[in-house]
Coordinates of C-alpha atoms in Angstrom, one line a residue:
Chain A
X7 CA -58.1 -81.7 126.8
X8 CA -56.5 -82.7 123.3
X9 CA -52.8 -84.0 123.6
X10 CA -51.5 -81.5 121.0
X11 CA -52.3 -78.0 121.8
X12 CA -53.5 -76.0 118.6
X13 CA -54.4 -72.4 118.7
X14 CA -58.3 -72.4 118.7
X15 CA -58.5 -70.3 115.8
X16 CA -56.5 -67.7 113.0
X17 CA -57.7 -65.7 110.2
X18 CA -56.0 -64.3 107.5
X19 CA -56.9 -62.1 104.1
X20 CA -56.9 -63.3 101.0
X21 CA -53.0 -63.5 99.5
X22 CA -51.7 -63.9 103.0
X23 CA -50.1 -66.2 104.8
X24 CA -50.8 -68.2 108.1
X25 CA -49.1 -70.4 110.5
X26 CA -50.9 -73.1 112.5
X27 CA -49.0 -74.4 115.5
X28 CA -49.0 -77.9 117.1
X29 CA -47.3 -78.5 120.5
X30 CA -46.8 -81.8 121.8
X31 CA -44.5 -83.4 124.0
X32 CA -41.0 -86.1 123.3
X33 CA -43.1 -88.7 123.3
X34 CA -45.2 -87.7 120.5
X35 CA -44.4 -84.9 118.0
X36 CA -40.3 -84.6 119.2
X37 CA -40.1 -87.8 119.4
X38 CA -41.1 -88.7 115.7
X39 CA -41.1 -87.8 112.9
X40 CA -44.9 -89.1 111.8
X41 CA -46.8 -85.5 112.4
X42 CA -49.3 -85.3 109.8
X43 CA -52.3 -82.4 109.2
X44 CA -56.1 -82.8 108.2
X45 CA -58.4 -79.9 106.5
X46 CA -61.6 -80.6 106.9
X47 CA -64.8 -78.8 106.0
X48 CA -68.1 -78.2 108.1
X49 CA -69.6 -82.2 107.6
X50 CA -67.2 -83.5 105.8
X51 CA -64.3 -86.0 106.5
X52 CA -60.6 -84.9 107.4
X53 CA -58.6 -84.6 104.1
X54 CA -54.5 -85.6 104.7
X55 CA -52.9 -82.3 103.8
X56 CA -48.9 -82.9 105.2
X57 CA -47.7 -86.0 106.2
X58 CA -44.2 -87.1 108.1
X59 CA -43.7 -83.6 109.0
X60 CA -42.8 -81.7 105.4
X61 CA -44.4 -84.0 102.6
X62 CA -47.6 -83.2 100.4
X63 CA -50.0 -86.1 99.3
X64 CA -50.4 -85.8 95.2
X65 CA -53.0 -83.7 94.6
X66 CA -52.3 -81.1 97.7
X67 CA -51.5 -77.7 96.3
X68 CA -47.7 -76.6 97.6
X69 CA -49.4 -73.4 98.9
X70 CA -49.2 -76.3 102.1
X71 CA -46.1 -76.6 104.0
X72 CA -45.2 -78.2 107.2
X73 CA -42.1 -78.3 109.5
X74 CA -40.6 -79.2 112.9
X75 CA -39.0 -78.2 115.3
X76 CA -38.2 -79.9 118.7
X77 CA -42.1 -80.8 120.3
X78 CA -43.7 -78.1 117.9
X79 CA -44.8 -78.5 114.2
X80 CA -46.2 -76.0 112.3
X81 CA -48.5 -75.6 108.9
X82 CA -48.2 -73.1 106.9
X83 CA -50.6 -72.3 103.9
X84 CA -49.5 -69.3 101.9
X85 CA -51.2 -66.9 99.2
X86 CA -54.6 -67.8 101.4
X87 CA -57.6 -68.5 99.2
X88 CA -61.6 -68.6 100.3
X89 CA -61.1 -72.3 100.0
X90 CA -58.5 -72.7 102.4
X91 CA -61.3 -72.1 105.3
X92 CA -61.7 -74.7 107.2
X93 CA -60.9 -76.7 110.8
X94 CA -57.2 -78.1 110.3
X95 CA -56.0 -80.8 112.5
X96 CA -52.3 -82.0 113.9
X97 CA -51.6 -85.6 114.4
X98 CA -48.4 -87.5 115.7
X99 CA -47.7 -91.1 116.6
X100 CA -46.8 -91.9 119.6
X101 CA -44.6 -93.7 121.4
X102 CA -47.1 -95.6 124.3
X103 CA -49.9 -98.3 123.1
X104 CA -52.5 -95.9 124.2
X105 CA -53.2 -93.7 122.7
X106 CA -51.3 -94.7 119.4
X107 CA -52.3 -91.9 117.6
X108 CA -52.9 -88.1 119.4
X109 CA -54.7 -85.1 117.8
X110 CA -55.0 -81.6 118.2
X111 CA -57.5 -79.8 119.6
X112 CA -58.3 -78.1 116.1
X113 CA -58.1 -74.9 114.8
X114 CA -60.1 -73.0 112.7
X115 CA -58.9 -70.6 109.5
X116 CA -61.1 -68.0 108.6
X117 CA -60.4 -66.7 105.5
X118 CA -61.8 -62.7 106.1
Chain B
X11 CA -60.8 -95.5 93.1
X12 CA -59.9 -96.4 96.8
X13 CA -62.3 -95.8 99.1
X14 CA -64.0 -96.4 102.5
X15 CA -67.6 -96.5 103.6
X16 CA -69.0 -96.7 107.1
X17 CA -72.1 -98.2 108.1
X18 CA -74.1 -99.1 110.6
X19 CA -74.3 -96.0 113.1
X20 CA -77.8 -94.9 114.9
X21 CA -79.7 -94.0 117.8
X22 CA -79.2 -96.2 120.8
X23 CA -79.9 -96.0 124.1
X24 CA -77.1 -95.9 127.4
X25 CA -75.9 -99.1 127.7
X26 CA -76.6 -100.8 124.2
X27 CA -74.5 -102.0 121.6
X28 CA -74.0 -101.3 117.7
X29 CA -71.7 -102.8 115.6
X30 CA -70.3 -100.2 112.7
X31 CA -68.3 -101.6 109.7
X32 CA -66.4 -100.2 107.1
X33 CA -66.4 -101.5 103.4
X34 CA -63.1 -101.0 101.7
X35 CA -62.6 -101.6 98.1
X36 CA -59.7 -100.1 95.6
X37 CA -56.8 -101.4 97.4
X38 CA -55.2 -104.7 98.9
X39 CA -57.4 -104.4 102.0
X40 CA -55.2 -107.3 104.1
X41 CA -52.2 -105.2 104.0
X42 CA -52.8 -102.1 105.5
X43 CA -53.4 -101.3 109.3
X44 CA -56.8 -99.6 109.8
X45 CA -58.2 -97.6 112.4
X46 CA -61.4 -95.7 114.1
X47 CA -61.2 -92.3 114.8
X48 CA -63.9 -90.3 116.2
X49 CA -65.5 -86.9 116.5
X50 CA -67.5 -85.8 118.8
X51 CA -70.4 -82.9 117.7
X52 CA -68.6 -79.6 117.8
X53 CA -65.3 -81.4 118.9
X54 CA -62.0 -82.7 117.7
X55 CA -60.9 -85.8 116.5
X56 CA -60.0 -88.8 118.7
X57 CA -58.7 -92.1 117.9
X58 CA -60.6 -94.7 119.3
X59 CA -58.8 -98.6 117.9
X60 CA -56.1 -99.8 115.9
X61 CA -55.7 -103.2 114.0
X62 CA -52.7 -104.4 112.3
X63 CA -53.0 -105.9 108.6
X64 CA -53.2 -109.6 110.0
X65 CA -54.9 -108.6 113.0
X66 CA -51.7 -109.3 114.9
X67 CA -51.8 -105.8 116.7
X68 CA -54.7 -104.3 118.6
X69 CA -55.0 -101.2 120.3
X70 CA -57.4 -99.0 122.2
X71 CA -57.9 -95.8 123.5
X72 CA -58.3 -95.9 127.3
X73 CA -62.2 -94.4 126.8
X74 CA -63.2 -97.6 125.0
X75 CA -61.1 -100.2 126.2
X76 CA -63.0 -103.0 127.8
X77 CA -66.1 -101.9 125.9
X78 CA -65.1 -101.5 122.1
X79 CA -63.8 -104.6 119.7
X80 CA -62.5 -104.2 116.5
X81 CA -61.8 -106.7 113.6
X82 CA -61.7 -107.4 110.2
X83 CA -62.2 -109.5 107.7
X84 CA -59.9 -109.8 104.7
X85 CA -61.6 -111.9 103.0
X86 CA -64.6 -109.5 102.8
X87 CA -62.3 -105.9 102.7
X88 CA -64.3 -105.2 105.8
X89 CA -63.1 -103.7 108.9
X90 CA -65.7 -103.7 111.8
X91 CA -66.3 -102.0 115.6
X92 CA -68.4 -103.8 118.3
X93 CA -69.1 -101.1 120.6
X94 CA -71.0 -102.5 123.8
X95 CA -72.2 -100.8 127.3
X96 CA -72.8 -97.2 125.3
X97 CA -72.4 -94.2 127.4
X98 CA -73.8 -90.7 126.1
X99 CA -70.2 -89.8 125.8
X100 CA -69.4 -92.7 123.0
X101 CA -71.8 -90.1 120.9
X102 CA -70.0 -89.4 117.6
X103 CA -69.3 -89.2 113.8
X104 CA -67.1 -92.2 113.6
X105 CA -64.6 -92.4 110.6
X106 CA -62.5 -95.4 109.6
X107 CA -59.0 -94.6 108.2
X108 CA -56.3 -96.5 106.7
X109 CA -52.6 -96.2 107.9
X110 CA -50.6 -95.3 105.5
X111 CA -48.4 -98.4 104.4
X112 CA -45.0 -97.0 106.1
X113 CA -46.5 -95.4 109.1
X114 CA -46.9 -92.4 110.7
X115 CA -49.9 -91.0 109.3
X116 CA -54.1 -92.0 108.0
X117 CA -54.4 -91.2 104.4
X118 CA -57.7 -92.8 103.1
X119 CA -60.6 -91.9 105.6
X120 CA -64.7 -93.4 105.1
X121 CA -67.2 -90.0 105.1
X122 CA -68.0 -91.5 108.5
X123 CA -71.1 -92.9 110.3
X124 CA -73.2 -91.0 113.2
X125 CA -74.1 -93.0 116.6
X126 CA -76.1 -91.1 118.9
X127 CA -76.3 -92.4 122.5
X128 CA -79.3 -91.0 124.0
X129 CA -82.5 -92.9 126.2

């Protein structure tokens, strides 16, 4: 069982928008401000999408958006695109030595 | 153009060793924390070690503590994992990642290297 609990899977049309949930606890994802999200594609490595909760690395299209609030963080990637279909992973730091850094479980966008 | 490259995975049988390492080049190496995180087939992510710039700082996950040693070598950009006593459940893509300089999250990460555990 992953420490942050992601909805297994959500799909949405092209145009639309989706939200991706990421529950945690006070010790991880309440307690910090440090939740970041991964895309990654079937054999490929984890791409940073969000990072401290709200901010986009250069390059990440601002269709990405992240927030917070209390133990749950949330991605949200509007005006979907057949791109955008992929596994997408929560992260936090936390607050014990082990583990430092908890993910999701995962959850996969299909793009219908 | 920074970037990360694993080496080293394989086939090994329960209860060997591999070492991986990870070949960093493109940025100042010796001051960034770096990290393992891996992914089982069909699963999530999981971390598995962290190591501070000047190797002050070390931490495990509880699954491979005891077992797993990571280091580095600044010298050579090279961060490494010593993985001993392998269990089928070690079996993995593993990815090195560097922490971002002000932490909180991974933003370079290696294509990854696959160690299968299997007799």
């Amino acid at each position: 069982q992953s420490a942050l609990t992601q909805p297994a899977s959500v799909s949405g049309s092209p145009g639309q928008s989706i939200t991706i949930s990421c529950t945690g606890t006070s010790s991880d994802v309440g307690g910090y401000n440090y939740v970041s999200w991964y895309q990654q594609h079937p054999g490929k490595a984890p791409k940073l999408m969000i990072y401290d909760v709200s901010n986009r690395p250069s390059g990440v299209s601002n269709r990405f958006s992240g927030s917070k609030s209390g133990n749950t963080a949330s991605l949200t990637i509007s005006g979907l695109q057949a791109e955008d279909e992929a596994d997408y992973y929560c992260s936090s730091y936390t607050s014990s030595s082990t583990p430092l850094w908890v993910f999701g479980g995962g959850t996969k966008l299909t793009v219908l | 153009e920074v970037q990360l490259v694993e080496s080293g995975g394989g086939l090994v049988k329960p209860g060997g060793s591999l070492r991986l390492s990870c070949a960093a080049s493109g940025f100042t190496f010796s001051s960034y924390s770096m990290n393992w995180v891996r992914q089982a087939p069909g699963k999530g992510l999981e971390w598995v070690s962290s190591i501070s710039s000047s190797s002050s700082y070390i931490y495990y996950a509880d699954s491979v503590k005891g077992r797993f040693t990571i280091s580095r070598d600044n010298a050579k950009n090279s961060l490494y994992l010593q993985m001993n006593s392998l269990r089928a459940e070690d079996t993995a893509v593993y990815y090195c990642a560097r922490e971002a300089m002000v932490t909180g999250y991974m933003d370079v990460w290696g294509k990854g290297t696959t160690v299968t555990v299997s007799s």
